[in-house]
XYZ file of N, CA and C in Angstrom:
468
model
N 10.786 24.306 5.940
C 10.177 23.081 5.471
C 10.070 23.029 3.956
N 9.898 24.147 3.287
C 9.657 24.134 1.852
C 10.863 23.664 1.052
N 12.071 23.645 1.679
C 13.259 23.181 0.982
C 13.287 21.665 0.881
N 12.599 20.988 1.761
C 12.553 19.540 1.754
C 11.701 19.034 0.601
N 12.070 17.865 0.085
C 11.243 17.234 -0.939
C 9.930 16.780 -0.305
N 8.862 16.888 -1.070
C 7.524 16.564 -0.564
C 7.255 15.065 -0.573
N 6.302 14.682 0.248
C 5.705 13.354 0.166
C 4.469 13.521 -0.697
N 4.407 12.799 -1.799
C 3.261 12.859 -2.705
C 2.325 11.715 -2.348
N 1.036 12.023 -2.224
C 0.051 10.988 -1.910
C -1.090 11.061 -2.916
N -1.441 9.908 -3.474
C -2.527 9.831 -4.447
C -3.858 9.616 -3.759
N -4.854 10.392 -4.177
C -6.196 10.294 -3.598
C -7.214 10.015 -4.687
N -8.104 9.056 -4.415
C -9.127 8.702 -5.399
C -10.535 8.725 -4.825
N -10.670 9.245 -3.616
C -11.987 9.308 -2.994
C -12.324 8.098 -2.144
N -11.464 7.095 -2.136
C -11.739 5.889 -1.356
C -11.319 6.080 0.098
N -11.870 5.247 0.960
C -11.489 5.277 2.375
C -10.013 4.901 2.528
N -9.556 3.946 1.727
C -8.150 3.533 1.789
C -7.223 4.695 1.433
N -7.587 5.474 0.430
C -6.767 6.630 0.042
C -6.783 7.695 1.137
N -7.907 7.846 1.804
C -7.989 8.808 2.912
C -7.025 8.407 4.027
N -6.944 7.119 4.303
C -5.999 6.638 5.308
C -4.557 6.840 4.841
N -4.321 6.710 3.539
C -2.982 6.972 2.999
C -2.597 8.439 3.216
N -3.555 9.335 3.060
C -3.289 10.752 3.315
C -2.962 10.975 4.790
N -3.709 10.338 5.674
C -3.418 10.447 7.109
C -1.986 9.989 7.399
N -1.610 8.859 6.816
C -0.261 8.323 7.018
C 0.783 9.293 6.475
N 0.535 9.838 5.292
C 1.481 10.778 4.675
C 1.649 12.033 5.530
N 0.569 12.524 6.109
C 0.658 13.696 6.990
C 1.517 13.386 8.219
N 1.302 12.218 8.809
C 2.106 11.818 9.968
C 3.579 11.687 9.589
N 3.845 11.049 8.466
C 5.226 10.851 8.008
C 5.892 12.188 7.689
N 5.143 13.108 7.114
C 5.692 14.432 6.792
C 6.089 15.187 8.056
N 5.317 15.039 9.114
C 5.683 15.683 10.381
C 6.979 15.093 10.936
N 7.138 13.792 10.816
C 8.362 13.134 11.285
C 9.566 13.613 10.476
N 9.396 13.707 9.164
C 10.496 14.086 8.270
C 10.708 15.596 8.177
N 9.711 16.365 8.594
C 9.798 17.819 8.468
C 9.695 18.275 7.027
N 8.777 17.675 6.299
C 8.624 18.024 4.882
C 7.154 18.278 4.545
N 6.886 18.876 3.390
C 5.497 19.117 2.982
C 4.866 17.871 2.356
N 3.565 17.954 2.179
C 2.788 16.907 1.500
C 2.200 17.505 0.242
N 2.196 16.719 -0.811
C 1.530 17.109 -2.048
C 0.417 16.084 -2.273
N -0.832 16.503 -2.056
C -1.996 15.637 -2.232
C -2.462 15.745 -3.680
N -2.575 14.600 -4.357
C -2.851 14.593 -5.794
C -4.125 13.820 -6.090
N -4.986 14.443 -6.868
C -6.212 13.791 -7.357
C -6.148 13.808 -8.876
N -6.154 12.626 -9.493
C -6.116 12.506 -10.954
C -7.535 12.245 -11.434
N -7.924 12.944 -12.474
C -9.274 12.787 -13.015
C -9.202 12.523 -14.512
N -10.283 11.945 -15.019
C -10.414 11.669 -16.452
C -11.720 12.250 -16.945
N -11.697 12.747 -18.154
C -12.919 13.277 -18.748
C -13.556 12.206 -19.609
N -14.701 11.718 -19.155
C -15.491 10.742 -19.894
C -16.885 11.344 -20.035
N -17.180 11.967 -21.176
C -18.416 12.740 -21.341
C -19.704 12.004 -20.986
N -19.753 10.698 -21.162
C -20.995 9.973 -20.881
C -20.816 8.953 -19.757
N -19.925 9.214 -18.821
C -19.766 8.267 -17.719
C -21.071 8.202 -16.938
N -21.434 7.020 -16.545
C -22.697 6.782 -15.836
C -23.905 7.239 -16.644
N -23.756 7.326 -17.940
C -24.839 7.684 -18.856
C -25.396 9.078 -18.606
N -24.618 9.915 -17.966
C -25.043 11.289 -17.714
C -24.074 12.218 -18.435
N -24.587 13.079 -19.313
C -23.680 14.003 -19.994
C -22.962 14.898 -18.977
N -21.675 15.019 -19.141
C -20.869 15.830 -18.234
C -19.952 16.722 -19.043
N -19.647 17.874 -18.506
C -18.707 18.762 -19.186
C -17.326 18.604 -18.557
N -16.335 18.984 -19.309
C -14.961 18.959 -18.825
C -14.835 19.786 -17.550
N -15.443 20.958 -17.553
C -15.363 21.837 -16.385
C -16.015 21.201 -15.155
N -17.138 20.492 -15.346
C -17.802 19.826 -14.218
C -16.889 18.774 -13.592
N -16.252 17.987 -14.450
C -15.373 16.927 -13.957
C -14.186 17.535 -13.214
N -13.593 18.550 -13.786
C -12.452 19.227 -13.156
C -12.873 19.824 -11.805
N -14.015 20.501 -11.780
C -14.504 21.126 -10.546
C -14.770 20.080 -9.469
N -15.385 18.960 -9.856
C -15.642 17.891 -8.888
C -14.341 17.342 -8.309
N -13.327 17.206 -9.157
C -12.031 16.699 -8.687
C -11.401 17.662 -7.685
N -11.442 18.953 -7.993
C -10.875 19.967 -7.092
C -11.628 19.956 -5.758
N -12.951 19.907 -5.813
C -13.760 19.906 -4.591
C -13.535 18.644 -3.766
N -13.453 17.495 -4.439
C -13.238 16.233 -3.724
C -11.876 16.221 -3.036
N -10.867 16.737 -3.721
C -9.530 16.797 -3.126
C -9.525 17.726 -1.915
N -10.134 18.888 -2.056
C -10.191 19.841 -0.940
C -10.899 19.224 0.265
N -11.968 18.495 0.022
C -12.702 17.843 1.112
C -11.850 16.761 1.774
N -11.123 15.984 0.985
C -10.236 14.955 1.548
C -9.188 15.579 2.460
N -8.599 16.671 2.012
C -7.573 17.343 2.817
C -8.199 17.943 4.075
N -9.351 18.599 3.945
C -10.039 19.169 5.125
C -10.312 18.084 6.169
N -10.802 16.947 5.700
C -11.108 15.838 6.603
C -9.849 15.351 7.312
N -8.764 15.232 6.572
C -7.519 14.702 7.141
C -6.883 15.646 8.153
N -6.981 16.940 7.939
C -6.317 17.886 8.851
C -7.205 18.300 10.025
N -8.491 18.017 9.943
C -9.415 18.390 11.023
C -8.997 17.718 12.328
N -8.903 18.511 13.364
C -8.584 17.979 14.677
C -7.103 17.758 14.940
N -6.261 17.976 13.965
C -4.811 17.825 14.182
C -4.264 19.115 14.777
N -3.399 18.991 15.752
C -2.805 20.194 16.342
C -1.666 20.727 15.481
N -0.988 19.842 14.778
C 0.117 20.239 13.909
C -0.090 19.608 12.544
N 0.046 20.429 11.518
C -0.159 19.955 10.146
C 1.001 20.453 9.290
N 1.601 19.567 8.503
C 2.646 20.034 7.594
C 2.017 20.838 6.460
N 2.809 21.597 5.728
C 2.256 22.289 4.555
C 1.689 21.258 3.574
N 0.504 21.540 3.046
C -0.136 20.628 2.096
C -0.458 21.392 0.823
N 0.096 20.928 -0.284
C -0.234 21.473 -1.602
C -1.230 20.526 -2.251
N -2.280 21.090 -2.838
C -3.291 20.278 -3.507
C -3.106 20.384 -5.015
N -3.034 19.222 -5.678
C -2.811 19.173 -7.121
C -3.878 18.296 -7.758
N -4.578 18.837 -8.744
C -5.472 18.012 -9.558
C -4.918 18.010 -10.968
N -4.996 16.857 -11.607
C -4.451 16.715 -12.949
C -5.256 15.682 -13.721
N -5.307 15.851 -15.011
C -6.055 14.935 -15.871
C -5.107 13.910 -16.468
N -5.572 12.664 -16.544
C -4.780 11.644 -17.210
C -4.910 10.282 -16.566
N -3.980 9.417 -16.922
C -3.910 8.081 -16.338
C -3.382 8.219 -14.906
N -4.074 7.647 -13.926
C -3.656 7.844 -12.539
C -2.200 7.457 -12.255
N -1.779 6.296 -12.691
C -0.400 5.878 -12.412
C 0.602 6.796 -13.100
N 0.361 7.107 -14.363
C 1.278 7.991 -15.092
C 1.398 9.347 -14.410
N 0.264 9.907 -14.024
C 0.272 11.239 -13.420
C 0.891 11.239 -12.026
N 0.607 10.219 -11.238
C 1.215 10.154 -9.906
C 2.733 10.033 -10.006
N 3.202 9.191 -10.914
C 4.649 9.036 -11.104
C 5.262 10.343 -11.597
N 4.567 11.030 -12.496
C 5.080 12.304 -13.021
C 5.172 13.353 -11.908
N 4.088 13.515 -11.156
C 4.071 14.523 -10.092
C 5.110 14.194 -9.015
N 5.333 12.909 -8.774
C 6.272 12.489 -7.729
C 7.715 12.378 -8.216
N 7.989 12.772 -9.434
C 9.330 12.563 -9.998
C 10.447 13.215 -9.182
N 10.147 14.280 -8.466
C 11.167 14.927 -7.634
C 10.793 14.891 -6.148
N 9.948 13.938 -5.782
C 9.466 13.832 -4.401
C 10.402 12.971 -3.552
N 10.202 13.048 -2.249
C 10.924 12.173 -1.328
C 10.324 10.774 -1.356
N 9.016 10.719 -1.626
C 8.272 9.476 -1.462
C 6.936 9.605 -2.173
N 6.436 8.508 -2.711
C 5.087 8.449 -3.277
C 4.281 7.475 -2.429
N 3.130 7.909 -1.954
C 2.272 7.084 -1.106
C 0.967 6.823 -1.838
N 0.596 5.548 -1.938
C -0.672 5.168 -2.562
C -1.346 4.112 -1.699
N -2.635 3.993 -1.859
C -3.397 2.984 -1.131
C -3.477 1.720 -1.967
N -3.299 0.600 -1.306
C -3.544 -0.680 -1.959
C -5.004 -1.029 -1.743
N -5.674 -1.411 -2.789
C -7.095 -1.752 -2.685
C -7.273 -3.251 -2.791
N -8.224 -3.774 -2.072
C -8.555 -5.195 -2.152
C -9.748 -5.347 -3.082
N -9.874 -6.516 -3.662
C -11.009 -6.789 -4.534
C -10.711 -6.442 -5.976
N -11.715 -6.562 -6.798
C -11.596 -6.279 -8.228
C -10.420 -7.046 -8.834
N -10.305 -8.319 -8.449
C -9.178 -9.150 -8.859
C -9.050 -9.258 -10.377
N -10.148 -9.492 -11.066
C -10.090 -9.644 -12.522
C -9.615 -8.361 -13.190
N -10.107 -7.217 -12.730
C -9.684 -5.945 -13.308
C -8.178 -5.754 -13.146
N -7.662 -6.132 -11.994
C -6.227 -5.987 -11.755
C -5.418 -6.897 -12.669
N -5.930 -8.099 -12.918
C -5.220 -9.024 -13.804
C -5.172 -8.464 -15.218
N -6.287 -7.937 -15.681
C -6.375 -7.442 -17.050
C -5.678 -6.094 -17.210
N -5.939 -5.162 -16.323
C -5.450 -3.796 -16.477
C -4.248 -3.455 -15.599
N -4.077 -4.175 -14.524
C -3.047 -3.799 -13.563
C -3.590 -2.751 -12.620
N -3.049 -2.682 -11.431
C -3.541 -1.696 -10.474
C -2.672 -0.453 -10.509
N -3.231 0.640 -10.047
C -2.487 1.898 -9.988
C -1.277 1.728 -9.072
N -1.477 1.107 -7.922
C -0.360 0.965 -6.983
C 0.768 0.134 -7.575
N 0.450 -0.978 -8.227
C 1.531 -1.794 -8.793
C 2.199 -1.084 -9.962
N 1.445 -0.321 -10.741
C 2.048 0.452 -11.836
C 2.981 1.523 -11.282
N 2.593 2.159 -10.192
C 3.463 3.166 -9.573
C 4.757 2.527 -9.081
N 4.647 1.362 -8.465
C 5.840 0.667 -7.978
C 6.777 0.345 -9.139
N 6.220 -0.110 -10.255
C 7.048 -0.477 -11.417
C 7.684 0.734 -12.088
N 6.983 1.861 -12.142
C 7.433 2.999 -12.956
C 8.147 4.107 -12.195
N 7.931 4.200 -10.911
C 8.454 5.336 -10.151
C 9.961 5.242 -9.948
N 10.601 6.404 -9.955
C 12.034 6.488 -9.667
C 12.283 6.937 -8.229
N 11.201 7.132 -7.475
C 11.320 7.458 -6.053
C 10.678 6.319 -5.261
N 11.016 6.171 -3.988
C 10.400 5.108 -3.185
C 8.876 5.244 -3.161
N 8.200 4.093 -3.198
C 6.735 4.052 -3.175
C 6.289 3.253 -1.953
N 5.376 3.836 -1.189
C 4.767 3.147 -0.058
C 3.346 2.797 -0.468
N 3.016 1.498 -0.425
C 1.661 1.041 -0.726
C 1.051 0.597 0.598
N 0.049 1.342 1.036
C -0.572 1.059 2.328
C -1.783 0.154 2.159
N -1.898 -0.869 2.993
C -3.077 -1.735 2.931
C -4.295 -1.000 3.482
N -5.486 -1.527 3.215
C -6.686 -0.905 3.784
C -6.580 -0.806 5.309
N -7.194 0.211 5.875
C -7.102 0.520 7.313
C -7.486 -0.667 8.186
N -8.436 -1.464 7.767
C -8.871 -2.597 8.587
C -7.695 -3.533 8.857
N -6.779 -3.653 7.889
C -5.613 -4.505 8.084
C -4.635 -3.869 9.069
N -4.555 -2.537 9.104
C -3.690 -1.865 10.080
C -4.192 -2.169 11.480
N -5.519 -2.079 11.661
C -6.124 -2.310 12.966
C -5.864 -3.736 13.417
N -6.052 -4.693 12.523
C -5.821 -6.094 12.862
C -4.355 -6.328 13.212
N -3.448 -5.734 12.471
C -2.017 -5.894 12.744
C -1.654 -5.280 14.092
N -2.221 -4.124 14.403
C -1.950 -3.475 15.690
C -2.478 -4.327 16.840
N -3.665 -4.910 16.659
C -4.232 -5.769 17.697
C -3.368 -7.010 17.891
N -2.886 -7.600 16.796
C -2.015 -8.774 16.883
C -0.714 -8.430 17.602
N -0.148 -7.270 17.291
C 1.099 -6.847 17.934
C 0.881 -6.623 19.426
N -0.255 -6.046 19.778
C -0.581 -5.799 21.188
C -0.726 -7.121 21.936
N -1.382 -8.099 21.317
C -1.544 -9.418 21.946
C -0.190 -10.090 22.129
N 0.696 -9.936 21.151
C 2.016 -10.561 21.223
C 2.843 -9.971 22.365
N 2.654 -8.678 22.652
C 3.388 -8.021 23.738
C 2.876 -8.431 25.114
N 1.616 -8.848 25.181
C 1.001 -9.166 26.481
C 1.468 -10.496 27.034
């Protein structure tokens, strides 16, 4: 399996990103390849008006990523190899960089925060524009459930 290119998945602590990791694990089993779970962090010393150290931010990112992976693999009978990567920087830039030699980059599409997306752009759309590998943007899980229910009704 290690000879295959990995599926890279971006994680930000959101429920949507957790579902993206679940999808990436399933896809990796189908393809017979590893997963590279990536958490990008930024050092902002006074975020939330609480003094923070670089080491604290880095440690929190590593712990959050480990917890996301533990949650995703819990209860699975078969799990592909998962490499955990934490890196500092702009999320889109870092995801594209880490995925530069990947089979696929998987990110979660988030709903809401419309004004922020207009002004700054979203991580998922930036990844789609900049990546040289295929990018899968997954909608929030609630939309998957609704689509599955609609498909089931159509079959009946």
